[in-house]
XYZ file of C-alpha atoms in Angstrom:
401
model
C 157.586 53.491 56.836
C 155.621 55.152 59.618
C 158.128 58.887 58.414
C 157.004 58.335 54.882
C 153.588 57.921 55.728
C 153.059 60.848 57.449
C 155.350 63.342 56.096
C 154.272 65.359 52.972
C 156.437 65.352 50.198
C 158.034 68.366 48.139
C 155.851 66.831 44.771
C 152.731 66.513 46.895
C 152.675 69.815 48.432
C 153.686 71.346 45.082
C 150.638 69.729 43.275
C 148.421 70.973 45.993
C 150.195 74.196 46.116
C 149.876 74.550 42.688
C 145.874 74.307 42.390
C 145.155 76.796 45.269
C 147.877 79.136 43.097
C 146.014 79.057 39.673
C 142.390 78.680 41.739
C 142.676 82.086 43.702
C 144.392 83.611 40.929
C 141.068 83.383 38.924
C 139.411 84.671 41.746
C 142.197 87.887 41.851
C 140.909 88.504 38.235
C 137.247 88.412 39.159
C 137.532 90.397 42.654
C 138.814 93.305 41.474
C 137.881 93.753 38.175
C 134.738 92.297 37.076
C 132.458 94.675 38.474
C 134.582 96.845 36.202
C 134.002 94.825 32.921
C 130.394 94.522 33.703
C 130.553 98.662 34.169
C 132.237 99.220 31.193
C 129.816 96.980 28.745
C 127.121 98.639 30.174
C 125.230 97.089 32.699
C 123.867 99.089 35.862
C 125.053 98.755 39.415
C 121.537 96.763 39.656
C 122.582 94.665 37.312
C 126.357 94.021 38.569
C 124.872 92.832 41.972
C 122.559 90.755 40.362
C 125.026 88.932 38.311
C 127.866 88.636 40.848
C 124.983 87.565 43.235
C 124.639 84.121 41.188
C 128.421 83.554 41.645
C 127.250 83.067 45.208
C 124.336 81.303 44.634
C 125.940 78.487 42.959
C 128.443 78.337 45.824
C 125.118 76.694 47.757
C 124.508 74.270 45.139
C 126.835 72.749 43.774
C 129.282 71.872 46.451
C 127.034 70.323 48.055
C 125.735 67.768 45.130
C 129.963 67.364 44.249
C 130.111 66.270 47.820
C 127.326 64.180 47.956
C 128.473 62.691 44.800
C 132.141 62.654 46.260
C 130.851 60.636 49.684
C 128.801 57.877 47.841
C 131.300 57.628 44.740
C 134.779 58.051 47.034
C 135.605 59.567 43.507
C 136.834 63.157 44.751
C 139.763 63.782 42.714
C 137.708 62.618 39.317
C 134.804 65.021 40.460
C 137.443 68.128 40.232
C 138.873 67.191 37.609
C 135.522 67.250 35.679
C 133.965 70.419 37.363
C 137.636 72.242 36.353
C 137.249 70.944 32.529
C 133.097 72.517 32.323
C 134.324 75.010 34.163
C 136.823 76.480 31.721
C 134.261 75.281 28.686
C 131.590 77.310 30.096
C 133.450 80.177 30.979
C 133.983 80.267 26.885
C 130.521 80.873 26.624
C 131.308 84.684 27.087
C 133.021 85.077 23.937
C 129.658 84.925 22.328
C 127.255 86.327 24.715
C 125.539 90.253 25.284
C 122.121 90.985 27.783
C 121.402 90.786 30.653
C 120.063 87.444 30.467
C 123.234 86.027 28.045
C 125.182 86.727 31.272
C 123.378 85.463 33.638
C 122.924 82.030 31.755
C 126.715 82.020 31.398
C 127.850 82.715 34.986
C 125.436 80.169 36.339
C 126.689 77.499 34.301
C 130.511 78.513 35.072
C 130.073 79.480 38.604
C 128.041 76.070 39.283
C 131.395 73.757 37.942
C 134.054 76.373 39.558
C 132.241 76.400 42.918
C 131.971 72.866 42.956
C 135.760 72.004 43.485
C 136.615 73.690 46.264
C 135.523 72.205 48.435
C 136.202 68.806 47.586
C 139.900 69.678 47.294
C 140.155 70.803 50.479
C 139.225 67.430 51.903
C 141.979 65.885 49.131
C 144.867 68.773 50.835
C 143.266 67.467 54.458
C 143.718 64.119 53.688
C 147.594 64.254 52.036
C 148.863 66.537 54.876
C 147.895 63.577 57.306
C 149.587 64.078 60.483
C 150.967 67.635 58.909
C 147.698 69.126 59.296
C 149.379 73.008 60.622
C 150.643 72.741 56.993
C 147.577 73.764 55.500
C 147.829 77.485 56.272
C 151.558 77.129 53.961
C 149.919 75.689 51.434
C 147.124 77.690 51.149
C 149.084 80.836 51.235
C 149.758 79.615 47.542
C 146.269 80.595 46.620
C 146.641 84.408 48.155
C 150.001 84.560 46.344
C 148.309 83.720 43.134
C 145.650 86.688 44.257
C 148.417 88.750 44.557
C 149.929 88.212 41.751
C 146.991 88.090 39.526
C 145.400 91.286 40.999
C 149.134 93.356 40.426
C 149.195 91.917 37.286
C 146.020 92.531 35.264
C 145.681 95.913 37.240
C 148.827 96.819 35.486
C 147.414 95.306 32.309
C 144.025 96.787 32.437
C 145.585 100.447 32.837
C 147.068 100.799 29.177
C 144.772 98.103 27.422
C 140.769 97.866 27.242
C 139.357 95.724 29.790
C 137.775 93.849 27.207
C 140.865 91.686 27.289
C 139.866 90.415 31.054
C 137.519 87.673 30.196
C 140.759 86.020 27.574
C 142.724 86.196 30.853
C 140.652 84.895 32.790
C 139.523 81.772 30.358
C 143.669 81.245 30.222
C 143.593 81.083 33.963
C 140.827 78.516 33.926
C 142.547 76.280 31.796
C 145.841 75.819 33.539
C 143.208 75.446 37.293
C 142.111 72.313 35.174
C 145.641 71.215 33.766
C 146.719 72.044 37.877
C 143.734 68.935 38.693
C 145.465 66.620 36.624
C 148.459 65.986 39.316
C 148.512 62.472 41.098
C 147.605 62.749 44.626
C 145.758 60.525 46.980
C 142.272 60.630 47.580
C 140.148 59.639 50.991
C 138.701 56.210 50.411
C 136.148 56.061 53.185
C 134.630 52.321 53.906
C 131.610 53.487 56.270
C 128.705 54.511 54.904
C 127.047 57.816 54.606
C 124.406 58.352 57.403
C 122.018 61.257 57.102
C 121.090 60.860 60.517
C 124.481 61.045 62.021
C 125.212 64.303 59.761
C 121.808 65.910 61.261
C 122.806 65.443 64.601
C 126.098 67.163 64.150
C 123.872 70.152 62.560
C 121.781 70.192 65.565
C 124.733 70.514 67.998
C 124.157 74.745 69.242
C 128.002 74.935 68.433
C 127.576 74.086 64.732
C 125.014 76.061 64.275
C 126.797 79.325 65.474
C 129.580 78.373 64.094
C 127.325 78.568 60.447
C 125.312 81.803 61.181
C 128.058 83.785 62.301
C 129.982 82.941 59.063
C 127.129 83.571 56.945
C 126.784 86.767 57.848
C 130.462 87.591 57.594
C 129.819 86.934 54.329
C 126.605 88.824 54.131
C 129.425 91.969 55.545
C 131.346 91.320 52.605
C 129.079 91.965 49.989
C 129.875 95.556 49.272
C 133.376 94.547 49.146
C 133.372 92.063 46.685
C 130.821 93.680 44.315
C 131.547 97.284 44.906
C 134.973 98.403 46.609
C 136.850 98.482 43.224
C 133.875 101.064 41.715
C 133.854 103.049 45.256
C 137.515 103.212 45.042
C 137.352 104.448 41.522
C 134.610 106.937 42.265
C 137.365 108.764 44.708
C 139.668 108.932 41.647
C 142.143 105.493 42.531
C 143.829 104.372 39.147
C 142.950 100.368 38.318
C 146.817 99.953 39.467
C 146.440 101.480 42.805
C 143.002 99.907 43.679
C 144.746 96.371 42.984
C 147.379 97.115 45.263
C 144.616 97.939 48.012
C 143.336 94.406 47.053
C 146.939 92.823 46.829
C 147.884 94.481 50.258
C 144.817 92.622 51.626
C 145.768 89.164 50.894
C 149.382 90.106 51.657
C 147.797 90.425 54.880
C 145.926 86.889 55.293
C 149.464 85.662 53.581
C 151.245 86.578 56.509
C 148.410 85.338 58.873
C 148.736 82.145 57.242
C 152.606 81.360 58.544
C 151.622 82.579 61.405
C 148.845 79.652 62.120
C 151.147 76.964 63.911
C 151.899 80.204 66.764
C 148.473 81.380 66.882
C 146.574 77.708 67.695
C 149.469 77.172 70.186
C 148.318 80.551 72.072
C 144.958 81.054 71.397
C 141.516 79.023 71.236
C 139.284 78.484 67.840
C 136.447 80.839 70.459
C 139.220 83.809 70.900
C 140.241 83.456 67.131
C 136.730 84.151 65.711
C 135.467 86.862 68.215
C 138.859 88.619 67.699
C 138.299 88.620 63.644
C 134.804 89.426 63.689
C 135.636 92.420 66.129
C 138.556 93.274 63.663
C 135.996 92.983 60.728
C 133.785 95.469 62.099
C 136.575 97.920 62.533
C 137.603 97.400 59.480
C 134.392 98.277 57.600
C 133.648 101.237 59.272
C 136.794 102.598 58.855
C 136.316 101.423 54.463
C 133.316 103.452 54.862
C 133.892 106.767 56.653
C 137.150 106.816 55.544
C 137.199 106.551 51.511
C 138.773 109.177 50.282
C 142.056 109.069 52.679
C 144.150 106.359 51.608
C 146.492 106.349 54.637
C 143.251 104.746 56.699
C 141.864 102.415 53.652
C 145.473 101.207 54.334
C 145.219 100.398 57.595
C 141.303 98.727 56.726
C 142.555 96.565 54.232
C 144.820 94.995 56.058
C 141.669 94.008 58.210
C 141.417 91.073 55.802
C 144.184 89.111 57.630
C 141.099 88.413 59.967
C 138.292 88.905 58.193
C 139.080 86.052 55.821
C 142.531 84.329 56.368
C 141.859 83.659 60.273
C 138.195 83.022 60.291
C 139.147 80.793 56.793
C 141.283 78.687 59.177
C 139.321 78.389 62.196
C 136.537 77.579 59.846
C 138.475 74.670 57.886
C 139.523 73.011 61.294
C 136.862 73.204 62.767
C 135.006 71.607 60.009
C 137.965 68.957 59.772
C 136.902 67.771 63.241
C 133.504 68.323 63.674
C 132.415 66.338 60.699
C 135.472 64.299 60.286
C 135.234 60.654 58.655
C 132.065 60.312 56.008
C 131.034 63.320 56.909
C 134.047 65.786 55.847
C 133.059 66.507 52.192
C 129.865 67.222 53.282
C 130.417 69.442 56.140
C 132.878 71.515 53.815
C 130.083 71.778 51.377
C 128.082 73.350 53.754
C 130.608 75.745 55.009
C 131.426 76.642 51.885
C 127.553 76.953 50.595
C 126.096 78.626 54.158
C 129.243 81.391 54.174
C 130.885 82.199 50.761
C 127.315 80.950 48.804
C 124.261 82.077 50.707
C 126.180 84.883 52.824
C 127.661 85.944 49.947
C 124.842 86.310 47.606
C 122.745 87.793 50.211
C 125.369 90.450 50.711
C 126.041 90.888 46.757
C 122.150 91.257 46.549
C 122.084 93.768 48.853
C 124.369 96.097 48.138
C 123.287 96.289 44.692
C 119.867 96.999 46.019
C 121.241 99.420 48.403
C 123.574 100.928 45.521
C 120.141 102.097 43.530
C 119.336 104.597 46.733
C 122.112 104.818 48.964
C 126.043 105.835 48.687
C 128.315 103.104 47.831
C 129.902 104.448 51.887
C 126.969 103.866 53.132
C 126.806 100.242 52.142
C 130.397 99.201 54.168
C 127.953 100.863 57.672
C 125.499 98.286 56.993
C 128.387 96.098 56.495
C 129.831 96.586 59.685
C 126.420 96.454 61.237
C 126.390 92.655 60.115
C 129.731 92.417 61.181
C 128.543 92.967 64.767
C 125.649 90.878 64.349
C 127.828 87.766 63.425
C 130.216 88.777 66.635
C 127.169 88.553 69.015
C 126.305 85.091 67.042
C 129.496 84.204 67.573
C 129.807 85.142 71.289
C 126.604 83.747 72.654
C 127.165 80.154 70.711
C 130.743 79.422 69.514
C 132.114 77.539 72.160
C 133.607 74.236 70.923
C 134.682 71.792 73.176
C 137.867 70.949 71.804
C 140.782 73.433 71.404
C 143.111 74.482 68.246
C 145.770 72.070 69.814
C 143.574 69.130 69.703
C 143.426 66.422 67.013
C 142.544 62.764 66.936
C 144.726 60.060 66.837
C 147.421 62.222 68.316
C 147.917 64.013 65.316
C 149.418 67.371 66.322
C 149.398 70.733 65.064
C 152.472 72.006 67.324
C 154.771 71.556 64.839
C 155.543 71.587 61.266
């Protein structure tokens, strides 16, 4: 009973496997080539910031009210299921819109149901891995294989057809993330209640609050990434095929950093792991910036995002995992996810768009890696937490698989 309990099963770790696939594969269509589609129906690099930028700022929002929904309901699964299905409906809404403003209205009511879910599945994977918890990195190398894919795929679409066709693939992609939520797996069921001021004291810990500025502005960093490297690649004269390999060869990256998570929390601590990525990071936008036009070195940077996201991703997720654990979890993923990937991100979408109206699109990845080193001295100073990557209650281990 005790082996059944705590082992994962080949169905269960398909199911999960299966949403992070479809989930990141939306986000290998949007990446790459929605700056593109905005481009191409005429909107200004203002504009494209602007617009991306609320696909951040609904990453503060609404995981946080699906967790706090999630920790007083102990509803989880039901709460994805639901954000997946308005998700998708929303997203529809693009068949029939044009402005400015048409956009806007659309990606704030998509973004605000896609962002939710995220989060809330990640505490659903937690919880079903149980005393497998080093499994998380294998199953969540699922969702960069779905990046990959989708990012090869529609690059090699988008090259002999108009990329007009991107939002139809992308609306198919949403509906099979929603069929993907449909899978039976267990949900947390927590009896204690929710206490405010036990979650405020947590925030107030030095540690936690490092830990949440220096991934904010590694998001901030990424900014001109996300909402400009496929147009500054383009600008040097990279076909749509070649600049989704760059992406794809970035995630291949974090792929590979993701088997090797069981090896690196033997060696190293959660402290050594996030001053080594941000250090990486800032290498690797300086080199994205000076460096353009020679593809040999935008290699070499782009596999930077093994660290950038796929090791500070799972320092981040574990460290959430046991500094909120209990009640607290959903909520404490919320707010990584909505401090990082919503406010960072939509700060750092913001201002390279800003930044794009008098400045080169190289000049934007300087100022990234300026905030790159500003997040490493964050980190340095404050991100010391007092127990290691090894460690985990109730002698669950991460050691082996």
């Amino acid at each position: 009973m005790q082996r059944r309990e705590n082992t994962l099963s080949a169905p269960v770790y398909f199911y999960l496997s299966n949403f992070y696939f479809w989930f990141f594969a939306l986000l290998g269509g949007l990446a790459p080539y929605w700056s593109l589609y905005l481009e191409s129906v005429g909107f200004s690099h203002l504009e494209i910031g602007q617009l991306l930028s609320i696909l951040m700022i609904t990453k503060v929002l609404a995981p946080n009210l699906w967790s706090w929904l999630g920790d007083r309901s102990n509803r989880r699964l039901g709460l994805v299921r639901w954000g997946a299905f308005l998700g998708c409906a929303c997203f529809g809404l693009f068949f029939v819109s044009s402005g400015f403003w048409s956009f806007a209205l659309v990606m704030l009511s998509f973004s605000f149901f896609w962002n939710a879910i995220l989060p809330q599945y990640e505490v659903i994977t937690l919880f079903n891995l149980k005393n497998d918890k080093n499994r998380y990195g294998h199953i969540r190398l699922w969702g960069s294989i779905g990046f990959i894919l989708a990012v090869f795929l529609l690059g090699a679409l988008l090259d002999y057809t108009p990329i007009t066709l991107l939002p139809i693939c992308l609306f198919i992609i949403l509906s099979v993330i929603w069929v993907s939520t449909l899978a039976p797996v267990q949900e947390p069921r927590h009896r204690e209640r929710h206490s405010l001021s036990g979650l405020i004291g947590i925030l107030r810990s030095k540690v936690v609050i490092a830990f949440f500025v220096a991934n904010l502005l590694l998001q901030v960093s990424h900014g001109a990434y996300y909402t400009f490297f496929s147009i500054y690649m383009e600008s040097y004269g990279y076909s749509k095929t070649a600049i989704g390999l760059l992406w794809a060869e970035g995630v291949i990256a974090e792929v590979i950093l993701f088997l090797l998570v069981p090896i690196l929390f033997a060696r190293y601590t959660l402290r050594i792991m996030m001053i080594a990525a941000l250090v990486i990071t800032t290498l690797r936008w300086l080199l994205t910036g000076w460096m353009g036009g020679s593809l040999p070195l935008i290699i070499v940077a782009q596999l930077g995002h093994a660290a950038s996201f796929g090791l500070m991703h799972v320092v981040a997720i574990y460290f959430v995992h046991r500094a909120f654990m209990g009640v607290h979890e959903g909520q404490g993923q919320a707010l990584y996810s909505a401090a990082s990937f919503g406010a960072g991100g939509a700060i750092g979408a913001l201002m390279s768009g800003y930044l794009a109206t008098t400045f080169s699109l190289a000049a934007m990845f300087l100022v990234s890696a300026l905030v790159a080193m500003l997040a490493l001295s964050v980190a340095w100073s404050g991100f010391s937490p007092s127990f290691s990557a090894m460690d985990e209650p109730q002698k669950q281990s991460l050691s082996t698989i």
